[in-house]
Short mmCIF file of C-alpha atoms and ligand atoms in Angstrom, two decimals:
data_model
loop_
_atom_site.label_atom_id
_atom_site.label_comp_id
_atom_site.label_asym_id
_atom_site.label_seq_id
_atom_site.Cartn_x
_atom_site.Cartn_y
_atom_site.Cartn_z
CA UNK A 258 0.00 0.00 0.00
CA UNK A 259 1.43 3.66 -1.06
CA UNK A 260 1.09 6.48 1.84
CA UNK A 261 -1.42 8.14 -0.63
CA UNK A 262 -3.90 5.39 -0.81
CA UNK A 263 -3.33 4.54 2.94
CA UNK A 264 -4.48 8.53 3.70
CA UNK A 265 -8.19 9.16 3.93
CA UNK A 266 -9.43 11.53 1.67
CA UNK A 267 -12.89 13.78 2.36
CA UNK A 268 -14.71 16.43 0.52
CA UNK A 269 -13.89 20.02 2.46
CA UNK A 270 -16.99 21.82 4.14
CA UNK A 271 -17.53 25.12 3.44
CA UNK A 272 -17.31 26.18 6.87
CA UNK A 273 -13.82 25.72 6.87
CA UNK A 274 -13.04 26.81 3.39
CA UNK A 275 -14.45 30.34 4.08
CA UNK A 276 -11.84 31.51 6.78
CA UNK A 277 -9.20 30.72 4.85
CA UNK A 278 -10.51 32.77 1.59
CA UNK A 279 -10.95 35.65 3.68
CA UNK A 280 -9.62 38.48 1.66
CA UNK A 281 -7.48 40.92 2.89
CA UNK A 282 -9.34 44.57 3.16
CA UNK A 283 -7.43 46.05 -0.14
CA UNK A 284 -6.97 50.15 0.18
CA UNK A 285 -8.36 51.80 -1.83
CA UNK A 286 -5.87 55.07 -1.46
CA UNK A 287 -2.63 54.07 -4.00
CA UNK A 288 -0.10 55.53 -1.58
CA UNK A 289 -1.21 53.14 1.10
CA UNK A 290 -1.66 50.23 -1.06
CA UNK A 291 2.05 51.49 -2.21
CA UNK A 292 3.59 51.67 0.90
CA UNK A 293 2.15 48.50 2.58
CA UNK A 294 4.14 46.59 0.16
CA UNK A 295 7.33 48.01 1.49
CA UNK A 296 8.92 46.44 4.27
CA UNK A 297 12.42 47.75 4.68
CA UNK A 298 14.29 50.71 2.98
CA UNK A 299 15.17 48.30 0.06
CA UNK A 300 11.65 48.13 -0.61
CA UNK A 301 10.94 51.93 -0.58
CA UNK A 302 13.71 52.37 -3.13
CA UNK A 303 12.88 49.57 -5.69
CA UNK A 304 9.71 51.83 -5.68
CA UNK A 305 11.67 55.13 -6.02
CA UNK A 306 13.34 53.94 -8.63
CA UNK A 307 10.44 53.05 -10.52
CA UNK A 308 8.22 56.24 -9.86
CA UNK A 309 11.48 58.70 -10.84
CA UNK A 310 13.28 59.54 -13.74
CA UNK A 311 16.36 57.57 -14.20
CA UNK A 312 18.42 60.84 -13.73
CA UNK A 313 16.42 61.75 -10.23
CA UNK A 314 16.93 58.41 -9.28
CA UNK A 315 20.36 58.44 -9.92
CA UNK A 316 21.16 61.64 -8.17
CA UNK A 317 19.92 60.37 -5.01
CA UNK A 318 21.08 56.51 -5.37
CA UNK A 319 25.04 57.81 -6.94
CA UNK A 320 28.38 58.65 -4.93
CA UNK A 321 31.51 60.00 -6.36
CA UNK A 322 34.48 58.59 -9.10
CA UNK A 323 33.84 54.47 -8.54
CA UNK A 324 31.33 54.76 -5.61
CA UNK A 325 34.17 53.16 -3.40
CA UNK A 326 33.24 55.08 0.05
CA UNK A 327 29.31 54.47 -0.18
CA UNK A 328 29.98 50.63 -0.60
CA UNK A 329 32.65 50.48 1.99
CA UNK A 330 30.69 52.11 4.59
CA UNK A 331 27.73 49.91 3.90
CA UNK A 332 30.23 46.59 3.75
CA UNK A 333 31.21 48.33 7.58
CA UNK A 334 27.72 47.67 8.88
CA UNK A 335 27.84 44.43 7.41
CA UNK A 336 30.70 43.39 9.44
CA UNK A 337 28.51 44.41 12.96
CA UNK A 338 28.35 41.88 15.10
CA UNK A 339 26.29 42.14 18.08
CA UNK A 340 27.11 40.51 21.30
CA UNK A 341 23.80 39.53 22.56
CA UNK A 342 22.41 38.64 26.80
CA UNK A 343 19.68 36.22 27.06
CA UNK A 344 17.11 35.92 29.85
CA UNK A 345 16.94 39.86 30.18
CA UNK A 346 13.42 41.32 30.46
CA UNK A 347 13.11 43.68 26.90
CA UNK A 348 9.03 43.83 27.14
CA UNK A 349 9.75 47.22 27.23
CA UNK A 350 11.95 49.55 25.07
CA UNK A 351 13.19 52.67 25.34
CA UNK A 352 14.59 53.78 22.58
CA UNK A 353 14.37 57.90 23.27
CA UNK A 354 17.34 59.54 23.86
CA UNK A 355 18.69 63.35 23.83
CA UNK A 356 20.36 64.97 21.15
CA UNK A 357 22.05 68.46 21.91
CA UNK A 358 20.15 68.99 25.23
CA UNK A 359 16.57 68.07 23.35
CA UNK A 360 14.56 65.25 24.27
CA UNK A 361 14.68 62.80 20.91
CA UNK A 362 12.04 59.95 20.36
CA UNK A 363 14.83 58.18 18.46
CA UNK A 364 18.71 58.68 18.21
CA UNK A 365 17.60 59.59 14.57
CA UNK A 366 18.47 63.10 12.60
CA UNK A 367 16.99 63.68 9.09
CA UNK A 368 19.99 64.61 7.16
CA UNK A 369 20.44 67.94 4.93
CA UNK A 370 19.85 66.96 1.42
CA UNK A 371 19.94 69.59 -1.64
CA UNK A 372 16.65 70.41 -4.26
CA UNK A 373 14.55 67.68 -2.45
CA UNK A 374 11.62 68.92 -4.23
CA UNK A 375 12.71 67.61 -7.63
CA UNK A 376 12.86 63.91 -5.52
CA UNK A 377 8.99 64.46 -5.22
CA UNK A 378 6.89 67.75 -5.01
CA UNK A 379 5.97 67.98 -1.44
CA UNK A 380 9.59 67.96 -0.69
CA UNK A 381 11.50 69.28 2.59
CA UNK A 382 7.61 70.35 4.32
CA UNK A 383 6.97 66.76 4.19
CA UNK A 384 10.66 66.11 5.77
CA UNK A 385 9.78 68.32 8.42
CA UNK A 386 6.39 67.39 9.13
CA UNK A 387 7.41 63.85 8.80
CA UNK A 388 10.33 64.37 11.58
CA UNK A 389 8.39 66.64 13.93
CA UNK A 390 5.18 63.54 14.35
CA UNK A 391 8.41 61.01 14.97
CA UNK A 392 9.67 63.51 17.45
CA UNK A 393 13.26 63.68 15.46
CA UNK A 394 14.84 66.53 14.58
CA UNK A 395 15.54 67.52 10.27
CA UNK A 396 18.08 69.27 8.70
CA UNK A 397 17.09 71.56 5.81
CA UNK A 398 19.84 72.24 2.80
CA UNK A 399 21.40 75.29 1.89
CA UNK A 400 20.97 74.13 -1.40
CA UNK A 401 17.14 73.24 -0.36
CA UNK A 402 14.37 74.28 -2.59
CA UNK A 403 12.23 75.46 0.36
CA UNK A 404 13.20 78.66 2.06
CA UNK A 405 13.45 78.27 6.12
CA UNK A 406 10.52 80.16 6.97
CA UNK A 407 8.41 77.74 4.69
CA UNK A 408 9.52 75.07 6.49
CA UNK A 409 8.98 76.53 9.87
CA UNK A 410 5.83 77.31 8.65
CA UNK A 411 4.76 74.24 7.64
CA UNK A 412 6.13 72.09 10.97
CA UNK A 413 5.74 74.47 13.50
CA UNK A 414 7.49 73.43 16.58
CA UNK A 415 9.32 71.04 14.81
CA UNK A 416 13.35 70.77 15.80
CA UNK A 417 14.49 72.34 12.76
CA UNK A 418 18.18 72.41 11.92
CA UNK A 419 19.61 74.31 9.36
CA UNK A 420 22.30 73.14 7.18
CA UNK A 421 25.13 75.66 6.01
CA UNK A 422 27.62 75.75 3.02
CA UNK A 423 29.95 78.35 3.63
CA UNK A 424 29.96 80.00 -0.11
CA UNK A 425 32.69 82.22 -1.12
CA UNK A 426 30.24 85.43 -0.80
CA UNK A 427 30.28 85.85 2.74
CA UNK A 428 27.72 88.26 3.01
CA UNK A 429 25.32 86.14 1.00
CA UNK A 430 26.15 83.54 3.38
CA UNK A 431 25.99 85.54 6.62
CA UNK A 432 22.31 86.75 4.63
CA UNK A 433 21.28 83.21 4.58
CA UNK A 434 22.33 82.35 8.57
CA UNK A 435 20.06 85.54 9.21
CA UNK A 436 16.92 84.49 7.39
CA UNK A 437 17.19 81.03 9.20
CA UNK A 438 18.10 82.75 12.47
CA UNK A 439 14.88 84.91 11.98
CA UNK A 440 12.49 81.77 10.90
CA UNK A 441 13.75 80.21 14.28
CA UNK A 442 16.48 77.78 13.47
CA UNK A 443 18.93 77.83 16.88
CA UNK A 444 20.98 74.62 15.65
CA UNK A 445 23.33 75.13 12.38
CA UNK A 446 25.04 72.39 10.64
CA UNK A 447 28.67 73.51 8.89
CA UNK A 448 29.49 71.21 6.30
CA UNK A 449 33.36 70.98 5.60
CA UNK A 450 33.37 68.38 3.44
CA UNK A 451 32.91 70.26 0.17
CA UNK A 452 36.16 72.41 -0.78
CA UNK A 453 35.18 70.89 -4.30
CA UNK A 454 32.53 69.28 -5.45
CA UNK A 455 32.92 65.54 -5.72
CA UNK A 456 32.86 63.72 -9.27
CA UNK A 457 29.15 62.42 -9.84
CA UNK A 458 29.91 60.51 -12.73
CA UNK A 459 26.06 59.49 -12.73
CA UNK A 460 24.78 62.98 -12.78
CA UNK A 461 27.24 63.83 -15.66
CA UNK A 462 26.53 61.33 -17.61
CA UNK A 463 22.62 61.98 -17.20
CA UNK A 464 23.14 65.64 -18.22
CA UNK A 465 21.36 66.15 -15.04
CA UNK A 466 20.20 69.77 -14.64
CA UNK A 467 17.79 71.50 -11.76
CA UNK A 468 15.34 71.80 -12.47
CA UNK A 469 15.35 69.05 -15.54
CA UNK A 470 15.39 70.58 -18.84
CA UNK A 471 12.95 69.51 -21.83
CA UNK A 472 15.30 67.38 -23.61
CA UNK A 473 14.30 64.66 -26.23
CA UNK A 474 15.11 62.33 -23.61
CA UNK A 475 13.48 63.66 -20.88
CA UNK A 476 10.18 64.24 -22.89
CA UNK A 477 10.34 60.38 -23.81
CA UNK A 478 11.02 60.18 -19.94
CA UNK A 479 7.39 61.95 -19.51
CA UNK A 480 5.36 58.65 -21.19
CA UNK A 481 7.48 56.33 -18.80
CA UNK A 482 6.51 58.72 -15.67
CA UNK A 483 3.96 60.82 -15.93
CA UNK A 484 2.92 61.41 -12.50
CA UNK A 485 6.39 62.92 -11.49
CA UNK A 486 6.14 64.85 -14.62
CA UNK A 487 2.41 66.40 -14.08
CA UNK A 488 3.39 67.05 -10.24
CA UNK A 489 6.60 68.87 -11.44
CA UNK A 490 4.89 71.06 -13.47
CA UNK A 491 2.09 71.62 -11.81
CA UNK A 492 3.75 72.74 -8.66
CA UNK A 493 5.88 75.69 -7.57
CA UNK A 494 8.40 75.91 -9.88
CA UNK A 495 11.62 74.25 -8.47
CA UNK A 496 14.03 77.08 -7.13
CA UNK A 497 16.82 77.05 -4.22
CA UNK A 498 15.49 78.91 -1.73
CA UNK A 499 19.14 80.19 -0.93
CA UNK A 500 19.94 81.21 -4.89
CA UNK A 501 16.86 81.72 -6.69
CA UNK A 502 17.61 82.42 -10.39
CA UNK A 503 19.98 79.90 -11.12
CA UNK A 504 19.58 77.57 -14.18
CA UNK A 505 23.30 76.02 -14.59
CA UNK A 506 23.84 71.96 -13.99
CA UNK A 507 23.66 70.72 -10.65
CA UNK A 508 27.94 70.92 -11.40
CA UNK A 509 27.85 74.32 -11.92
CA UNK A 510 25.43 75.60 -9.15
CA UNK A 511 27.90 73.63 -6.56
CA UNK A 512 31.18 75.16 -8.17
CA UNK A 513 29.39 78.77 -7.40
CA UNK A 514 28.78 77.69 -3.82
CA UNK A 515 31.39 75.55 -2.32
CA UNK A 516 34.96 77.64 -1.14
CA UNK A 517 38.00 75.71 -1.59
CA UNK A 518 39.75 78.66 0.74
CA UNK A 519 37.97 77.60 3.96
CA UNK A 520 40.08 77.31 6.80
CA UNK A 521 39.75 76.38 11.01
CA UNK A 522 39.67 80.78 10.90
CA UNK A 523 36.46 80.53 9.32
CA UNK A 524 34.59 78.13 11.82
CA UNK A 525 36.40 80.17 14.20
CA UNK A 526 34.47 83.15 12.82
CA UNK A 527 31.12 81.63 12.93
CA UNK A 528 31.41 80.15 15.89
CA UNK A 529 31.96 83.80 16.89
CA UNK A 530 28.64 85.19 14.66
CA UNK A 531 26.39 82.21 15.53
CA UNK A 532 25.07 82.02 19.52
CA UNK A 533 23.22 79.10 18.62
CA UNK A 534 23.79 75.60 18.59
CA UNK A 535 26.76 74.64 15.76
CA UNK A 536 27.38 71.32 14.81
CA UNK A 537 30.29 70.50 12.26
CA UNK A 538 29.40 67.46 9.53
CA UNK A 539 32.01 66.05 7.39
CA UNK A 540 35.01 65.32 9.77
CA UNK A 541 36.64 62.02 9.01
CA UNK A 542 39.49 61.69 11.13
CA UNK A 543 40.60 61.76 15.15
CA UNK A 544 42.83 64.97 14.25
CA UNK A 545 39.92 67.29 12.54
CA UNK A 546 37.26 66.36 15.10
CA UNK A 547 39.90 67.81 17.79
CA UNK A 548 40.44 70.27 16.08
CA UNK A 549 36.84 71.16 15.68
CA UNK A 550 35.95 70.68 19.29
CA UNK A 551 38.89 73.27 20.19
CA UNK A 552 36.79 75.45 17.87
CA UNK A 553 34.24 75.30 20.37
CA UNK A 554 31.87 73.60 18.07
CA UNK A 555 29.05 71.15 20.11
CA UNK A 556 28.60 68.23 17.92
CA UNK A 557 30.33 66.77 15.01
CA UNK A 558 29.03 64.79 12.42
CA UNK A 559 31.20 61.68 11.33
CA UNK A 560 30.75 61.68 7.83
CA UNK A 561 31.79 61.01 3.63
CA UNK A 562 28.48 62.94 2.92
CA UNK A 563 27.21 59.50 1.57
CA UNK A 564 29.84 58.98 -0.47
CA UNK A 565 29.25 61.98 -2.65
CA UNK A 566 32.45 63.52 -2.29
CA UNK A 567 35.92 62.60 -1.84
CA UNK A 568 35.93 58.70 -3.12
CA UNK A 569 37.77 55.77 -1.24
CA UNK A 570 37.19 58.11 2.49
CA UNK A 571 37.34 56.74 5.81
CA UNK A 572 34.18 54.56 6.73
CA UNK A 573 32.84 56.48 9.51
CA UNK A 574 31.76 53.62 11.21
CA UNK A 575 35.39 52.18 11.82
CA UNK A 576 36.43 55.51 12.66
CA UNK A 577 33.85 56.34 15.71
CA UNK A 578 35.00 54.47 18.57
CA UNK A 579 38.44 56.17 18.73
CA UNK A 580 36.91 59.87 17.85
CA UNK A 581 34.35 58.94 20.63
CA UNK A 582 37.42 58.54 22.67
CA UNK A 583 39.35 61.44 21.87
CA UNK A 584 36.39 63.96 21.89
CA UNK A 585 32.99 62.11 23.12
CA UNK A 586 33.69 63.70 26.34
CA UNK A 587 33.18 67.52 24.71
CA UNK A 588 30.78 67.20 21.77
CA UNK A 589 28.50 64.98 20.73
CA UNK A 590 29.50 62.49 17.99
CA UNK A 591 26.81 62.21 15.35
CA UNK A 592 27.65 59.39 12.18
CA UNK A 593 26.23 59.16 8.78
CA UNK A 594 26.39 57.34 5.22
CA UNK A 595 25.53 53.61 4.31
CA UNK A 596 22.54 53.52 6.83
CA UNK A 597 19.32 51.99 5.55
CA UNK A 598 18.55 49.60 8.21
CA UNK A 599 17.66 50.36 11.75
CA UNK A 600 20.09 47.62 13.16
CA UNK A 601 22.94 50.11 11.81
CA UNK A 602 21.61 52.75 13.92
CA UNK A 603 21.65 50.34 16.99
CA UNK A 604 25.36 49.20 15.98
CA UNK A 605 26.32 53.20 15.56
CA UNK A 606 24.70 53.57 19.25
CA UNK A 607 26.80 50.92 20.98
CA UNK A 608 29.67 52.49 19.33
CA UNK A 609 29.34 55.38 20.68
CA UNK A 610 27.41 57.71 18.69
CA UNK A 611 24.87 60.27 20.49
CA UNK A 612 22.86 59.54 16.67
CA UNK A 613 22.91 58.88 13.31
CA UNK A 614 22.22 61.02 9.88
CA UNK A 615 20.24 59.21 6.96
CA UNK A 616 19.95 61.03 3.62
CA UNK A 617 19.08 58.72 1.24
CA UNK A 618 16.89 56.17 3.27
CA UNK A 619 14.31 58.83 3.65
CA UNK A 620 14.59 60.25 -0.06
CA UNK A 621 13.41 56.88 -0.92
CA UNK A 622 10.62 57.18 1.60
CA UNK A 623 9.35 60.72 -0.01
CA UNK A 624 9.72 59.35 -3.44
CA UNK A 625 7.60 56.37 -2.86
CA UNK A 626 4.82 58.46 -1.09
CA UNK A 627 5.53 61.94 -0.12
CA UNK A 628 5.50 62.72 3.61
CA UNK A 629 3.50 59.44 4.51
CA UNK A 630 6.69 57.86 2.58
CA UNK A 631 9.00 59.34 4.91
CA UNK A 632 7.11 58.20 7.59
CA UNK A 633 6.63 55.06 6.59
CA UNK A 634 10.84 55.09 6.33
CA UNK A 635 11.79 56.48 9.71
CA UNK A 636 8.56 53.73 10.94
CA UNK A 637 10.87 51.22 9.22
CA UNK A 638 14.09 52.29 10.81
CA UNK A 639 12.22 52.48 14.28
CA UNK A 640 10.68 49.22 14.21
CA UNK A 641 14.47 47.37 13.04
CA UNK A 642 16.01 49.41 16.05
CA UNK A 643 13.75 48.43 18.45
CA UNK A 644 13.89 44.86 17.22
CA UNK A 645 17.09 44.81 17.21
CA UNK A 646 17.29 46.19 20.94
CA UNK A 647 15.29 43.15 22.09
CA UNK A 648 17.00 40.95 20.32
CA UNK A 649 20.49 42.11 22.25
CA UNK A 650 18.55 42.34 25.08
CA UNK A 651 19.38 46.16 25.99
CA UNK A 652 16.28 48.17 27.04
CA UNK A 653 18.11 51.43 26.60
CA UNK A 654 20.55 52.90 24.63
CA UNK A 655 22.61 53.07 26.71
CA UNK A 656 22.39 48.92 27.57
CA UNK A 657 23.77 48.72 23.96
CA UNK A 658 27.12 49.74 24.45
CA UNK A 659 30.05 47.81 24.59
CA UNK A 660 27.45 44.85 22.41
CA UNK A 661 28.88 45.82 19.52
CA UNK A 662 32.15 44.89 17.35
CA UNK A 663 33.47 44.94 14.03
CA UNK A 664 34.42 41.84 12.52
CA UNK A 665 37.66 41.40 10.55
C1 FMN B 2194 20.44 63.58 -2.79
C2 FMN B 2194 21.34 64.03 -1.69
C3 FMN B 2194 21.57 65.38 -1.50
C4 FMN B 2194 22.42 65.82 -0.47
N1 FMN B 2194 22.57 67.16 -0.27
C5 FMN B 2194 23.32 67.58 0.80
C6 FMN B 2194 23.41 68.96 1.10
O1 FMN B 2194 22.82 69.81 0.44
N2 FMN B 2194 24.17 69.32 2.17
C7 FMN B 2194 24.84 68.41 2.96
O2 FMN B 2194 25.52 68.78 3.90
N3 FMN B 2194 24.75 67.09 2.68
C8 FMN B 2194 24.00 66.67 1.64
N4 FMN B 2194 23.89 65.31 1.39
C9 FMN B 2194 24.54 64.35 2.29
C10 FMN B 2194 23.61 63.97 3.44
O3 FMN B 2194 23.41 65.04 4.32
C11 FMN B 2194 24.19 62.79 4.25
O4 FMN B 2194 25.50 63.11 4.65
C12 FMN B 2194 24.19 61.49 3.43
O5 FMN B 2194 23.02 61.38 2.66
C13 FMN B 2194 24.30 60.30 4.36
O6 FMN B 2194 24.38 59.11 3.63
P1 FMN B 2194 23.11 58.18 3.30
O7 FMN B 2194 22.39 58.84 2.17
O8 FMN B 2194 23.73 56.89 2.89
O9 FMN B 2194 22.26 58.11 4.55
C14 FMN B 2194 23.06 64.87 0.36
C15 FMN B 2194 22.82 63.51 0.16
C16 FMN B 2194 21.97 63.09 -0.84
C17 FMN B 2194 21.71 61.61 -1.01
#
């Protein structure tokens, strides 16, 4: 006898049939039918990259020269390995922390990231209203395409940050720290990564410009993605809010703003102009971020600027434990680049880090569904952290530290 003729076979009754064909309530709103499909940041940017034109895509997704710093810094999470207690009670999580003297639901900073508008037209309002209902603070661009009062205006009470490239016109620049001072910004972020700007090979070769130009390939671009089209042109018209008649290539609008001259004396002299809170991003080695706390500066930002600059950089990651050591006691240590998982956030905390930067992890987010994307990103990020938490068995942040190591 063969098993299936020694089985018993029987007709199924309808009352069991039905539970199992119960359908699943289907939304009837696209965005949330769009974003319940997405369950980590991978997700959100397979549907980026099919809502965007290949050349927005591509700005957000590309690095500089071979993309070497971007992948090592990712590879660096990769080689995390947490060192995990058992039989700890983690029913209860608290993953709030502070970040420069503010309470923080999450050790979590939306990073500064330029024309955010052309990602997808609600653009930095959404960032900001996004970040204020996760309780986290945002940094808006210099090179944003919504001017600081809008945004203030749009998240009141939000913990606004405002992000500052030194440009070679000082008084423009000391202009643009006024209008943020006056649309209540108290927290600036000096980038000092940028003497140059890095070599997006992707960009050039896309003929990228801001906003996109009516090309022959970008009209045959309109069939493929029409709704990005229609909401770009039926929406403000794209303009920095920091340079507002400027129609070069993103090349040329960077080569106007970046100053190759900047020196320790300047951050010296803002440190001087600016009362508020200053926070330096783009320091990538023990020596600078010494040299940057002498400066009297309260947090820096361990950084490659997401690989978009210099090429084959240190991976912030390996470098944080020994600038945590040199400086940790005098500013806070903030990290950024290759983070799309919440997991790297928990291995950045146990390292030492007050928080961590993303940029591109909620670009993906807004792409894929405006500010209910981003939330549905830093909801991604939250829920991996947390996880990962109770999986290590630290309740705090502060239980994490010292659980975490590099491998090889
Ligand atoms: C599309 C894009 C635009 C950016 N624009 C700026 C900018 O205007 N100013 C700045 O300081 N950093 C900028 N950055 C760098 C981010 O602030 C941050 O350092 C980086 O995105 C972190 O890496 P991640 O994208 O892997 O999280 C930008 C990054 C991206 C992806």
């Amino acid at each position: 006898m063969d098993a299936d003729t020694a089985v018993q076979r029987r007709l199924p009754r309808w009352s069991e049939l039905a539970p199992l064909l119960r359908m699943r309530s289907l939304s009837t709103d696209p965005v949330a039918r769009r974003l319940a499909r997405a369950h980590t940041i991978g997700d959100l940017e397979a549907i980026a990259r099919r809502r965007a034109p290949r050349a927005v895509f591509d700005y957000v997704a590309g690095a500089a020269e071979g993309e070497v710093s971007l992948e090592r810094a990712r590879d660096a999470y990769r080689r995390v390995e947490f060192q995990p207690h058992a039989l700890h009670d983690v029913s209860t999580i608290d993953a709030s922390t502070r970040i420069l003297g503010r309470p923080s639901s999450l050790p979590l900073v939306l990073a500064p990231t330029g024309f955010t508008r052309m990602m997808q037209h609600e653009g930095e309002p959404a960032v900001a209203r996004a970040a204020r209902a996760a309780g986290i603070p945002y940094a808006l661009s210099t090179m944003g395409t919504t001017s600081p009062e809008d945004v203030a205006a749009a998240a009141p009470g939000g913990e606004h940050w405002f992000q500052l490239y030194l440009w070679r016109d000082r008084a423009a620049s000391e202009q643009l720290v006024d209008s943020a001072r006056a649309a209540g910004f108290d927290t600036l972020v000096l980038t000092v990564d940028t003497p140059v700007p890095g070599s997006r090979l992707r960009d050039i070769r896309n003929g990228l410009t801001i906003p996109p130009t009516l090309t022959a390939r970008t009209v045959a671009d309109m069939a493929r993605h029409p709704a990005w089209w229609v909401n770009l042109l039926t929406t403000r018209p794209l303009e920095f809010a920091a340079l507002t008649s400027f129609d070069g290539t993103v090349a040329e609008l960077v080569a106007t703003m970046f100053d190759p001259a900047l020196t320790m004396a300047d951050l010296q002299w803002l440190r001087r102009e600016w009362a508020g809170t200053l926070v330096v991003k783009g320091v990538l080695s023990v020596d600078d971020a010494c040299r940057v706390a002498d400066a009297g500066a309260d947090a820096v930002v361990l950084s490659n600027h997401g690989g978009r600059q210099l090429d084959r950089a240190p991976s912030p990651l390996e470098l944080l434990p020994e600038v945590v050591a040199a400086v940790g006691d005098r500013v806070e240590v903030f990290i950024d680049t290759g983070i799309t998982n919440g997991g790297d956030i928990a291995a950045a905390v146990g390292m030492g880090a007050t928080a961590a930067l993303v940029g591109r992890a909620y670009l993906y987010g807004l792409m894929a569904g405006g500010q209910r994307g981003v939330e549905h990103s830093v909801d991604i990020l939250a829920a991996e952290l947390v996880r990962t938490m109770q999986l290590v068995g630290a309740r705090s942040l502060q239980e994490l530290h010292g659980r975490v190591r590099l491998r090889g």
